[in-house]
Amino acid sequence: MLIGAHVSTAGGVQNAPANGQEIGCETIALFSKNQRQWLAKPYTEEQVETFRDGIKETGLREVVVHDSYLINLGAPKEEVWKKSVAAFRDEMLRCKALGIPYLNFHPGAHVGEGEEVCIRKIVATLQALLSEQEDNPTMLLVENTAGQGTNVGYRFEHVGAILDGVGDERMGACLDTQHTFAAEYDLSDDEGYDKTLAAFDDHVGLGRLRAFHLNDSKTGLGSRVDRHENIGEGAIGVRPFQRLVNDPRFAGVAGILETPGGPPVWQEEIALLRSWRKEGAPDHETGLGARPAH
Ligand SMILES: [Zn+2]
Ligand SMILES: [Zn+2]
């Protein structure tokens, strides 16, 4: 597993690669624009060039954009749904412009309309967006959620239903360890780790898993609350993280920290995670995984 963090884009996306390199990232995630706004100015040519050069120079791989938290592709309200579609279309175009291989998104919330209706709407919306941009190679990664409020995606069945429903090879998945635990999949010990990943494999397929969010949990098993904690300081503990960084099934897959504390803490956590990689593990030392770089 490649290890990194969701880094700041203060001053512009072009600053993200250096922010990642500074704290020892092998991979990074970023917002493509201010995540609290629906729309933003397009990138300048210079920004795009600086970003692309930055990725080359730093050697960062498997870079992921996280979509805006405002977006709800399954929104029952027409107005919110329309804004969400426009914003997601823009996220896809921004990934393409920057040459970023993955766009990671939270599936959506049903806001009282029911999970099934919501999942159907998300599927239809993604199909339409993907067919609009047939030449866009960006892979869309559905992230499993904690199931807070009316969010769908807390069951692996939901994630699988979205991927199968859309039926496009540009669809993949992202697994957040905190959300998984909050959604009552107990991956904290060895037996639970194996069971959880087997369940994911059954309903989604491990081959479709292209990124992880590495977060411990402030809240307990099955809390359905989305609260990240620093690695080893929460209810999950260190064991699943020690396994993930050595698991040959995830060689070359991005593992992104979204823990509290900011860059100085992430730097320590990256060093800790790297120290757990055993000699001979696929990404040990060289950081060279089995997957080709994009
Ligand atoms: Zn996450
Ligand atoms: Zn979260």
PDB file of C-alpha atoms and ligand atoms in Angstrom:
ATOM      1  CA  MET A   1       0.000   0.000   0.000  1.00  0.00           C
ATOM      2  CA  LEU A   2       1.164   3.489  -0.838  1.00  0.00           C
ATOM      3  CA  ILE A   3       0.817   5.819   2.148  1.00  0.00           C
ATOM      4  CA  GLY A   4      -0.228   9.454   2.095  1.00  0.00           C
ATOM      5  CA  ALA A   5      -2.689  12.044   3.333  1.00  0.00           C
ATOM      6  CA  HIS A   6      -5.439  14.365   2.166  1.00  0.00           C
ATOM      7  CA  VAL A   7      -3.334  17.504   1.772  1.00  0.00           C
ATOM      8  CA  SER A   8      -4.163  21.198   1.643  1.00  0.00           C
ATOM      9  CA  THR A   9      -4.694  23.086  -1.606  1.00  0.00           C
ATOM     10  CA  ALA A  10      -4.511  26.530   0.030  1.00  0.00           C
ATOM     11  CA  GLY A  11      -3.350  28.958  -2.633  1.00  0.00           C
ATOM     12  CA  GLY A  12      -4.400  26.590  -5.427  1.00  0.00           C
ATOM     13  CA  VAL A  13      -4.329  22.906  -6.429  1.00  0.00           C
ATOM     14  CA  GLN A  14      -0.838  23.336  -7.842  1.00  0.00           C
ATOM     15  CA  ASN A  15       0.491  23.455  -4.252  1.00  0.00           C
ATOM     16  CA  ALA A  16      -0.775  19.983  -3.312  1.00  0.00           C
ATOM     17  CA  PRO A  17       2.123  17.837  -4.600  1.00  0.00           C
ATOM     18  CA  ALA A  18       4.756  19.792  -2.646  1.00  0.00           C
ATOM     19  CA  ASN A  19       2.545  19.731   0.457  1.00  0.00           C
ATOM     20  CA  GLY A  20       2.447  15.949   0.155  1.00  0.00           C
ATOM     21  CA  GLN A  21       6.134  15.501  -0.467  1.00  0.00           C
ATOM     22  CA  GLU A  22       7.017  17.656   2.530  1.00  0.00           C
ATOM     23  CA  ILE A  23       5.431  15.198   4.957  1.00  0.00           C
ATOM     24  CA  GLY A  24       6.612  11.989   3.288  1.00  0.00           C
ATOM     25  CA  CYS A  25       3.561  11.088   1.169  1.00  0.00           C
ATOM     26  CA  GLU A  26       3.820   8.432  -1.530  1.00  0.00           C
ATOM     27  CA  THR A  27       0.303   9.303  -2.665  1.00  0.00           C
ATOM     28  CA  ILE A  28      -2.075  12.195  -1.931  1.00  0.00           C
ATOM     29  CA  ALA A  29      -5.738  13.108  -1.956  1.00  0.00           C
ATOM     30  CA  LEU A  30      -7.006  16.664  -2.457  1.00  0.00           C
ATOM     31  CA  PHE A  31     -10.096  18.744  -3.111  1.00  0.00           C
ATOM     32  CA  SER A  32     -10.240  19.964  -6.703  1.00  0.00           C
ATOM     33  CA  LYS A  33     -11.491  23.362  -5.486  1.00  0.00           C
ATOM     34  CA  ASN A  34     -12.961  24.903  -2.307  1.00  0.00           C
ATOM     35  CA  GLN A  35     -15.119  22.012  -1.074  1.00  0.00           C
ATOM     36  CA  ARG A  36     -17.686  24.322   0.541  1.00  0.00           C
ATOM     37  CA  GLN A  37     -18.632  26.004  -2.748  1.00  0.00           C
ATOM     38  CA  TRP A  38     -20.726  24.667  -5.620  1.00  0.00           C
ATOM     39  CA  LEU A  39     -18.708  26.337  -8.340  1.00  0.00           C
ATOM     40  CA  ALA A  40     -15.246  27.803  -8.830  1.00  0.00           C
ATOM     41  CA  LYS A  41     -13.200  29.428 -11.531  1.00  0.00           C
ATOM     42  CA  PRO A  42     -11.628  27.067 -14.054  1.00  0.00           C
ATOM     43  CA  TYR A  43      -7.926  26.340 -13.623  1.00  0.00           C
ATOM     44  CA  THR A  44      -5.468  28.501 -15.493  1.00  0.00           C
ATOM     45  CA  GLU A  45      -3.102  26.780 -17.915  1.00  0.00           C
ATOM     46  CA  GLU A  46      -0.256  27.647 -15.592  1.00  0.00           C
ATOM     47  CA  GLN A  47      -1.962  25.953 -12.616  1.00  0.00           C
ATOM     48  CA  VAL A  48      -2.489  22.772 -14.599  1.00  0.00           C
ATOM     49  CA  GLU A  49       1.088  22.742 -15.813  1.00  0.00           C
ATOM     50  CA  THR A  50       2.505  23.388 -12.331  1.00  0.00           C
ATOM     51  CA  PHE A  51       0.351  20.634 -10.862  1.00  0.00           C
ATOM     52  CA  ARG A  52       1.352  18.106 -13.527  1.00  0.00           C
ATOM     53  CA  ASP A  53       5.042  19.009 -13.154  1.00  0.00           C
ATOM     54  CA  GLY A  54       4.690  18.720  -9.377  1.00  0.00           C
ATOM     55  CA  ILE A  55       3.333  15.179  -9.653  1.00  0.00           C
ATOM     56  CA  LYS A  56       6.195  14.184 -11.949  1.00  0.00           C
ATOM     57  CA  GLU A  57       8.856  15.760  -9.756  1.00  0.00           C
ATOM     58  CA  THR A  58       7.560  14.323  -6.489  1.00  0.00           C
ATOM     59  CA  GLY A  59       6.855  10.865  -7.911  1.00  0.00           C
ATOM     60  CA  LEU A  60       3.469  10.780  -6.161  1.00  0.00           C
ATOM     61  CA  ARG A  61       1.225   8.026  -7.493  1.00  0.00           C
ATOM     62  CA  GLU A  62      -2.432   6.967  -7.472  1.00  0.00           C
ATOM     63  CA  VAL A  63      -3.573  10.524  -6.726  1.00  0.00           C
ATOM     64  CA  VAL A  64      -7.212  10.924  -5.680  1.00  0.00           C
ATOM     65  CA  VAL A  65      -9.585  13.889  -5.760  1.00  0.00           C
ATOM     66  CA  HIS A  66     -12.250  13.901  -3.045  1.00  0.00           C
ATOM     67  CA  ASP A  67     -15.473  15.514  -4.247  1.00  0.00           C
ATOM     68  CA  SER A  68     -17.220  18.410  -2.512  1.00  0.00           C
ATOM     69  CA  TYR A  69     -19.295  17.538   0.550  1.00  0.00           C
ATOM     70  CA  LEU A  70     -22.191  19.552  -0.893  1.00  0.00           C
ATOM     71  CA  ILE A  71     -22.798  17.068  -3.695  1.00  0.00           C
ATOM     72  CA  ASN A  72     -25.686  14.597  -3.330  1.00  0.00           C
ATOM     73  CA  LEU A  73     -26.207  12.600  -6.521  1.00  0.00           C
ATOM     74  CA  GLY A  74     -29.272  10.961  -4.979  1.00  0.00           C
ATOM     75  CA  ALA A  75     -30.940  14.165  -3.727  1.00  0.00           C
ATOM     76  CA  PRO A  76     -34.741  14.034  -3.868  1.00  0.00           C
ATOM     77  CA  LYS A  77     -35.014  17.827  -4.293  1.00  0.00           C
ATOM     78  CA  GLU A  78     -34.684  18.725  -7.965  1.00  0.00           C
ATOM     79  CA  GLU A  79     -32.760  21.912  -7.246  1.00  0.00           C
ATOM     80  CA  VAL A  80     -30.122  20.207  -5.065  1.00  0.00           C
ATOM     81  CA  TRP A  81     -29.817  17.317  -7.510  1.00  0.00           C
ATOM     82  CA  LYS A  82     -29.268  19.670 -10.470  1.00  0.00           C
ATOM     83  CA  LYS A  83     -26.578  21.606  -8.618  1.00  0.00           C
ATOM     84  CA  SER A  84     -24.981  18.305  -7.608  1.00  0.00           C
ATOM     85  CA  VAL A  85     -24.883  17.045 -11.186  1.00  0.00           C
ATOM     86  CA  ALA A  86     -23.310  20.276 -12.436  1.00  0.00           C
ATOM     87  CA  ALA A  87     -20.742  20.226  -9.628  1.00  0.00           C
ATOM     88  CA  PHE A  88     -19.867  16.547 -10.161  1.00  0.00           C
ATOM     89  CA  ARG A  89     -19.517  17.072 -13.918  1.00  0.00           C
ATOM     90  CA  ASP A  90     -17.054  19.841 -13.091  1.00  0.00           C
ATOM     91  CA  GLU A  91     -15.134  17.593 -10.647  1.00  0.00           C
ATOM     92  CA  MET A  92     -14.748  15.003 -13.422  1.00  0.00           C
ATOM     93  CA  LEU A  93     -13.455  17.625 -15.843  1.00  0.00           C
ATOM     94  CA  ARG A  94     -11.011  18.973 -13.252  1.00  0.00           C
ATOM     95  CA  CYS A  95      -9.601  15.461 -12.683  1.00  0.00           C
ATOM     96  CA  LYS A  96      -9.187  15.040 -16.415  1.00  0.00           C
ATOM     97  CA  ALA A  97      -7.440  18.409 -16.744  1.00  0.00           C
ATOM     98  CA  LEU A  98      -4.980  17.560 -13.973  1.00  0.00           C
ATOM     99  CA  GLY A  99      -4.451  13.972 -15.128  1.00  0.00           C
ATOM    100  CA  ILE A 100      -5.738  12.592 -11.816  1.00  0.00           C
ATOM    101  CA  PRO A 101      -6.819   8.953 -12.129  1.00  0.00           C
ATOM    102  CA  TYR A 102      -9.436   8.815  -9.338  1.00  0.00           C
ATOM    103  CA  LEU A 103     -12.437  10.856  -8.181  1.00  0.00           C
ATOM    104  CA  ASN A 104     -13.608   9.640  -4.789  1.00  0.00           C
ATOM    105  CA  PHE A 105     -17.162  10.532  -3.726  1.00  0.00           C
ATOM    106  CA  HIS A 106     -19.738   9.856  -1.043  1.00  0.00           C
ATOM    107  CA  PRO A 107     -22.673   8.155  -2.770  1.00  0.00           C
ATOM    108  CA  GLY A 108     -25.487  10.349  -1.420  1.00  0.00           C
ATOM    109  CA  ALA A 109     -28.302  10.750   1.103  1.00  0.00           C
ATOM    110  CA  HIS A 110     -31.961   9.850   0.618  1.00  0.00           C
ATOM    111  CA  VAL A 111     -33.350  12.600   2.895  1.00  0.00           C
ATOM    112  CA  GLY A 112     -36.454  10.553   3.710  1.00  0.00           C
ATOM    113  CA  GLU A 113     -37.119   9.159   0.248  1.00  0.00           C
ATOM    114  CA  GLY A 114     -35.739   5.712   1.067  1.00  0.00           C
ATOM    115  CA  GLU A 115     -32.467   3.937   0.329  1.00  0.00           C
ATOM    116  CA  GLU A 116     -33.561   2.011  -2.746  1.00  0.00           C
ATOM    117  CA  VAL A 117     -34.929   5.036  -4.565  1.00  0.00           C
ATOM    118  CA  CYS A 118     -31.768   6.936  -3.687  1.00  0.00           C
ATOM    119  CA  ILE A 119     -29.439   4.217  -4.975  1.00  0.00           C
ATOM    120  CA  ARG A 120     -31.405   3.995  -8.241  1.00  0.00           C
ATOM    121  CA  LYS A 121     -31.113   7.743  -8.679  1.00  0.00           C
ATOM    122  CA  ILE A 122     -27.363   7.689  -7.995  1.00  0.00           C
ATOM    123  CA  VAL A 123     -26.904   4.905 -10.563  1.00  0.00           C
ATOM    124  CA  ALA A 124     -28.877   6.711 -13.272  1.00  0.00           C
ATOM    125  CA  THR A 125     -27.052   9.976 -12.582  1.00  0.00           C
ATOM    126  CA  LEU A 126     -23.614   8.365 -12.808  1.00  0.00           C
ATOM    127  CA  GLN A 127     -24.543   6.576 -16.017  1.00  0.00           C
ATOM    128  CA  ALA A 128     -25.600   9.860 -17.593  1.00  0.00           C
ATOM    129  CA  LEU A 129     -22.452  11.677 -16.458  1.00  0.00           C
ATOM    130  CA  LEU A 130     -20.138   8.911 -17.659  1.00  0.00           C
ATOM    131  CA  SER A 131     -21.792   8.730 -21.061  1.00  0.00           C
ATOM    132  CA  GLU A 132     -21.481  12.516 -21.428  1.00  0.00           C
ATOM    133  CA  GLN A 133     -17.713  12.206 -20.925  1.00  0.00           C
ATOM    134  CA  GLU A 134     -16.803   9.061 -22.802  1.00  0.00           C
ATOM    135  CA  ASP A 135     -13.257  10.294 -23.360  1.00  0.00           C
ATOM    136  CA  ASN A 136     -12.664  11.031 -19.663  1.00  0.00           C
ATOM    137  CA  PRO A 137     -10.523   8.214 -18.203  1.00  0.00           C
ATOM    138  CA  THR A 138     -11.043   9.267 -14.549  1.00  0.00           C
ATOM    139  CA  MET A 139     -12.257   6.401 -12.407  1.00  0.00           C
ATOM    140  CA  LEU A 140     -15.113   7.224 -10.023  1.00  0.00           C
ATOM    141  CA  LEU A 141     -14.652   5.670  -6.578  1.00  0.00           C
ATOM    142  CA  VAL A 142     -17.719   5.138  -4.418  1.00  0.00           C
ATOM    143  CA  GLU A 143     -16.718   5.539  -0.763  1.00  0.00           C
ATOM    144  CA  ASN A 144     -18.448   3.474   1.901  1.00  0.00           C
ATOM    145  CA  THR A 145     -20.025   5.708   4.552  1.00  0.00           C
ATOM    146  CA  ALA A 146     -20.608   5.562   8.309  1.00  0.00           C
ATOM    147  CA  GLY A 147     -24.357   5.692   7.632  1.00  0.00           C
ATOM    148  CA  GLN A 148     -24.817   8.950   9.467  1.00  0.00           C
ATOM    149  CA  GLY A 149     -28.214  10.628   8.939  1.00  0.00           C
ATOM    150  CA  THR A 150     -29.815   9.333   5.750  1.00  0.00           C
ATOM    151  CA  ASN A 151     -26.560   8.559   3.944  1.00  0.00           C
ATOM    152  CA  VAL A 152     -26.552   5.427   1.828  1.00  0.00           C
ATOM    153  CA  GLY A 153     -23.375   3.430   1.256  1.00  0.00           C
ATOM    154  CA  TYR A 154     -22.868   2.139   4.804  1.00  0.00           C
ATOM    155  CA  ARG A 155     -23.560  -1.432   3.686  1.00  0.00           C
ATOM    156  CA  PHE A 156     -21.198  -3.060   1.213  1.00  0.00           C
ATOM    157  CA  GLU A 157     -24.372  -4.191  -0.585  1.00  0.00           C
ATOM    158  CA  HIS A 158     -25.099  -0.525  -1.379  1.00  0.00           C
ATOM    159  CA  VAL A 159     -21.632   0.030  -2.833  1.00  0.00           C
ATOM    160  CA  GLY A 160     -21.933  -3.154  -4.884  1.00  0.00           C
ATOM    161  CA  ALA A 161     -25.413  -2.190  -6.129  1.00  0.00           C
ATOM    162  CA  ILE A 162     -24.080   1.159  -7.364  1.00  0.00           C
ATOM    163  CA  LEU A 163     -21.087  -0.371  -9.166  1.00  0.00           C
ATOM    164  CA  ASP A 164     -23.142  -3.164 -10.719  1.00  0.00           C
ATOM    165  CA  GLY A 165     -25.971  -0.793 -11.579  1.00  0.00           C
ATOM    166  CA  VAL A 166     -23.743   1.701 -13.390  1.00  0.00           C
ATOM    167  CA  GLY A 167     -21.930  -1.098 -15.211  1.00  0.00           C
ATOM    168  CA  ASP A 168     -18.977   0.979 -16.417  1.00  0.00           C
ATOM    169  CA  GLU A 169     -15.355  -0.072 -16.024  1.00  0.00           C
ATOM    170  CA  ARG A 170     -14.580   3.465 -14.864  1.00  0.00           C
ATOM    171  CA  MET A 171     -16.346   2.694 -11.559  1.00  0.00           C
ATOM    172  CA  GLY A 172     -14.406   1.584  -8.481  1.00  0.00           C
ATOM    173  CA  ALA A 173     -14.540   1.764  -4.700  1.00  0.00           C
ATOM    174  CA  CYS A 174     -12.812   3.423  -1.763  1.00  0.00           C
ATOM    175  CA  LEU A 175     -12.908   1.905   1.718  1.00  0.00           C
ATOM    176  CA  ASP A 176     -12.755   4.185   4.757  1.00  0.00           C
ATOM    177  CA  THR A 177     -11.702   2.215   7.865  1.00  0.00           C
ATOM    178  CA  GLN A 178     -13.551   4.554  10.256  1.00  0.00           C
ATOM    179  CA  HIS A 179     -16.777   4.455   8.247  1.00  0.00           C
ATOM    180  CA  THR A 180     -16.494   0.668   8.016  1.00  0.00           C
ATOM    181  CA  PHE A 181     -16.175   0.316  11.795  1.00  0.00           C
ATOM    182  CA  ALA A 182     -18.965   2.831  12.489  1.00  0.00           C
ATOM    183  CA  ALA A 183     -21.180   0.860  10.102  1.00  0.00           C
ATOM    184  CA  GLU A 184     -20.674  -2.184  12.345  1.00  0.00           C
ATOM    185  CA  TYR A 185     -18.052  -4.102  10.403  1.00  0.00           C
ATOM    186  CA  ASP A 186     -15.579  -4.944  13.161  1.00  0.00           C
ATOM    187  CA  LEU A 187     -12.203  -5.000  11.441  1.00  0.00           C
ATOM    188  CA  SER A 188     -10.295  -4.290  14.665  1.00  0.00           C
ATOM    189  CA  ASP A 189      -8.913  -7.803  15.219  1.00  0.00           C
ATOM    190  CA  ASP A 190      -7.492 -10.413  12.842  1.00  0.00           C
ATOM    191  CA  GLU A 191     -10.660 -12.447  12.534  1.00  0.00           C
ATOM    192  CA  GLY A 192     -12.775  -9.338  11.962  1.00  0.00           C
ATOM    193  CA  TYR A 193     -10.315  -7.957   9.409  1.00  0.00           C
ATOM    194  CA  ASP A 194     -10.553 -11.156   7.370  1.00  0.00           C
ATOM    195  CA  LYS A 195     -14.335 -11.309   7.678  1.00  0.00           C
ATOM    196  CA  THR A 196     -14.817  -7.660   6.752  1.00  0.00           C
ATOM    197  CA  LEU A 197     -12.661  -7.887   3.638  1.00  0.00           C
ATOM    198  CA  ALA A 198     -14.319 -11.177   2.665  1.00  0.00           C
ATOM    199  CA  ALA A 199     -17.720  -9.455   2.936  1.00  0.00           C
ATOM    200  CA  PHE A 200     -16.428  -6.574   0.818  1.00  0.00           C
ATOM    201  CA  ASP A 201     -15.127  -9.055  -1.728  1.00  0.00           C
ATOM    202  CA  ASP A 202     -18.523 -10.793  -1.855  1.00  0.00           C
ATOM    203  CA  HIS A 203     -20.577  -7.657  -2.392  1.00  0.00           C
ATOM    204  CA  VAL A 204     -18.192  -5.374  -4.252  1.00  0.00           C
ATOM    205  CA  GLY A 205     -15.015  -7.227  -5.243  1.00  0.00           C
ATOM    206  CA  LEU A 206     -11.548  -6.488  -3.870  1.00  0.00           C
ATOM    207  CA  GLY A 207     -10.305  -5.913  -7.417  1.00  0.00           C
ATOM    208  CA  ARG A 208     -12.475  -2.803  -7.612  1.00  0.00           C
ATOM    209  CA  LEU A 209     -10.958  -1.335  -4.456  1.00  0.00           C
ATOM    210  CA  ARG A 210      -8.643   1.457  -5.620  1.00  0.00           C
ATOM    211  CA  ALA A 211      -8.160   3.549  -2.464  1.00  0.00           C
ATOM    212  CA  PHE A 212      -8.379   3.401   1.319  1.00  0.00           C
ATOM    213  CA  HIS A 213      -9.006   6.124   3.858  1.00  0.00           C
ATOM    214  CA  LEU A 214      -6.876   5.221   6.862  1.00  0.00           C
ATOM    215  CA  ASN A 215      -8.653   6.592   9.924  1.00  0.00           C
ATOM    216  CA  ASP A 216      -9.101   5.318  13.462  1.00  0.00           C
ATOM    217  CA  SER A 217     -12.487   5.992  15.065  1.00  0.00           C
ATOM    218  CA  LYS A 218     -13.562   8.369  17.833  1.00  0.00           C
ATOM    219  CA  THR A 219     -16.841   6.457  18.111  1.00  0.00           C
ATOM    220  CA  GLY A 220     -17.638   2.829  18.820  1.00  0.00           C
ATOM    221  CA  LEU A 221     -18.505  -0.128  16.639  1.00  0.00           C
ATOM    222  CA  GLY A 222     -21.818   0.413  14.875  1.00  0.00           C
ATOM    223  CA  SER A 223     -22.148   4.032  16.097  1.00  0.00           C
ATOM    224  CA  ARG A 224     -23.140   5.206  12.589  1.00  0.00           C
ATOM    225  CA  VAL A 225     -21.228   8.390  13.393  1.00  0.00           C
ATOM    226  CA  ASP A 226     -18.480   9.741  11.099  1.00  0.00           C
ATOM    227  CA  ARG A 227     -15.670  10.874  13.473  1.00  0.00           C
ATOM    228  CA  HIS A 228     -12.071  10.206  12.561  1.00  0.00           C
ATOM    229  CA  GLU A 229      -9.328   9.662  15.140  1.00  0.00           C
ATOM    230  CA  ASN A 230      -5.544   9.407  14.888  1.00  0.00           C
ATOM    231  CA  ILE A 231      -4.056   6.026  14.069  1.00  0.00           C
ATOM    232  CA  GLY A 232      -3.916   3.809  17.148  1.00  0.00           C
ATOM    233  CA  GLU A 233      -5.713   6.319  19.383  1.00  0.00           C
ATOM    234  CA  GLY A 234      -9.284   5.326  18.711  1.00  0.00           C
ATOM    235  CA  ALA A 235     -11.677   2.418  19.044  1.00  0.00           C
ATOM    236  CA  ILE A 236     -10.152   0.489  16.120  1.00  0.00           C
ATOM    237  CA  GLY A 237      -6.540   0.249  17.336  1.00  0.00           C
ATOM    238  CA  VAL A 238      -3.364  -0.442  15.372  1.00  0.00           C
ATOM    239  CA  ARG A 239      -3.893  -4.012  14.191  1.00  0.00           C
ATOM    240  CA  PRO A 240      -5.863  -3.526  10.945  1.00  0.00           C
ATOM    241  CA  PHE A 241      -3.503  -0.736   9.850  1.00  0.00           C
ATOM    242  CA  GLN A 242      -0.491  -2.981  10.436  1.00  0.00           C
ATOM    243  CA  ARG A 243      -2.170  -5.572   8.246  1.00  0.00           C
ATOM    244  CA  LEU A 244      -3.325  -3.199   5.517  1.00  0.00           C
ATOM    245  CA  VAL A 245       0.144  -1.781   4.829  1.00  0.00           C
ATOM    246  CA  ASN A 246       1.467  -5.320   4.349  1.00  0.00           C
ATOM    247  CA  ASP A 247      -1.513  -6.905   2.615  1.00  0.00           C
ATOM    248  CA  PRO A 248      -0.298  -8.045  -0.828  1.00  0.00           C
ATOM    249  CA  ARG A 249      -3.835  -7.627  -2.223  1.00  0.00           C
ATOM    250  CA  PHE A 250      -3.430  -3.880  -1.825  1.00  0.00           C
ATOM    251  CA  ALA A 251       0.071  -3.489  -3.217  1.00  0.00           C
ATOM    252  CA  GLY A 252       0.293  -0.142  -4.972  1.00  0.00           C
ATOM    253  CA  VAL A 253      -3.153   0.979  -3.742  1.00  0.00           C
ATOM    254  CA  ALA A 254      -3.455   4.453  -2.185  1.00  0.00           C
ATOM    255  CA  GLY A 255      -3.904   4.621   1.603  1.00  0.00           C
ATOM    256  CA  ILE A 256      -4.919   8.151   2.568  1.00  0.00           C
ATOM    257  CA  LEU A 257      -4.930   9.602   6.092  1.00  0.00           C
ATOM    258  CA  GLU A 258      -7.861  11.889   6.953  1.00  0.00           C
ATOM    259  CA  THR A 259      -7.028  12.076  10.636  1.00  0.00           C
ATOM    260  CA  PRO A 260      -7.158  15.157  12.881  1.00  0.00           C
ATOM    261  CA  GLY A 261      -4.095  17.312  13.540  1.00  0.00           C
ATOM    262  CA  GLY A 262      -2.854  18.478  10.169  1.00  0.00           C
ATOM    263  CA  PRO A 263       0.541  18.104   8.459  1.00  0.00           C
ATOM    264  CA  PRO A 264       2.840  17.695  11.504  1.00  0.00           C
ATOM    265  CA  VAL A 265       0.681  14.852  12.835  1.00  0.00           C
ATOM    266  CA  TRP A 266       0.273  13.253   9.388  1.00  0.00           C
ATOM    267  CA  GLN A 267       4.027  13.262   8.957  1.00  0.00           C
ATOM    268  CA  GLU A 268       4.366  11.205  12.160  1.00  0.00           C
ATOM    269  CA  GLU A 269       1.523   8.898  11.165  1.00  0.00           C
ATOM    270  CA  ILE A 270       3.013   8.308   7.709  1.00  0.00           C
ATOM    271  CA  ALA A 271       6.346   7.437   9.321  1.00  0.00           C
ATOM    272  CA  LEU A 272       4.566   5.097  11.741  1.00  0.00           C
ATOM    273  CA  LEU A 273       2.633   3.323   8.978  1.00  0.00           C
ATOM    274  CA  ARG A 274       5.785   3.008   6.884  1.00  0.00           C
ATOM    275  CA  SER A 275       7.669   1.573   9.851  1.00  0.00           C
ATOM    276  CA  TRP A 276       5.098  -1.226  10.010  1.00  0.00           C
ATOM    277  CA  ARG A 277       5.796  -2.318   6.464  1.00  0.00           C
ATOM    278  CA  LYS A 278       7.753  -5.526   6.667  1.00  0.00           C
ATOM    279  CA  GLU A 279      10.803  -6.294   4.652  1.00  0.00           C
ATOM    280  CA  GLY A 280       9.683  -7.948   1.434  1.00  0.00           C
ATOM    281  CA  ALA A 281       6.195  -6.376   1.577  1.00  0.00           C
ATOM    282  CA  PRO A 282       5.206  -5.120  -1.872  1.00  0.00           C
ATOM    283  CA  ASP A 283       5.689  -1.413  -1.162  1.00  0.00           C
ATOM    284  CA  HIS A 284       8.566  -1.733   1.293  1.00  0.00           C
ATOM    285  CA  GLU A 285      11.283   0.943   0.927  1.00  0.00           C
ATOM    286  CA  THR A 286      11.035   1.499  -2.797  1.00  0.00           C
ATOM    287  CA  GLY A 287       7.347   2.335  -2.646  1.00  0.00           C
ATOM    288  CA  LEU A 288       7.014   0.411  -5.892  1.00  0.00           C
ATOM    289  CA  GLY A 289       3.765  -1.445  -6.022  1.00  0.00           C
ATOM    290  CA  ALA A 290       2.459  -4.064  -8.384  1.00  0.00           C
ATOM    291  CA  ARG A 291       0.129  -1.657 -10.135  1.00  0.00           C
ATOM    292  CA  PRO A 292       1.403   0.495 -12.951  1.00  0.00           C
ATOM    293  CA  ALA A 293       1.517   4.250 -12.427  1.00  0.00           C
ATOM    294  CA  HIS A 294      -1.105   6.251 -14.293  1.00  0.00           C
TER     295      HIS A 294
HETATM  296 ZN    ZN B   1     -13.108   9.101   4.009  1.00  0.00          ZN
HETATM  297 ZN    ZN B   2     -15.420  10.275   7.361  1.00  0.00          ZN
END
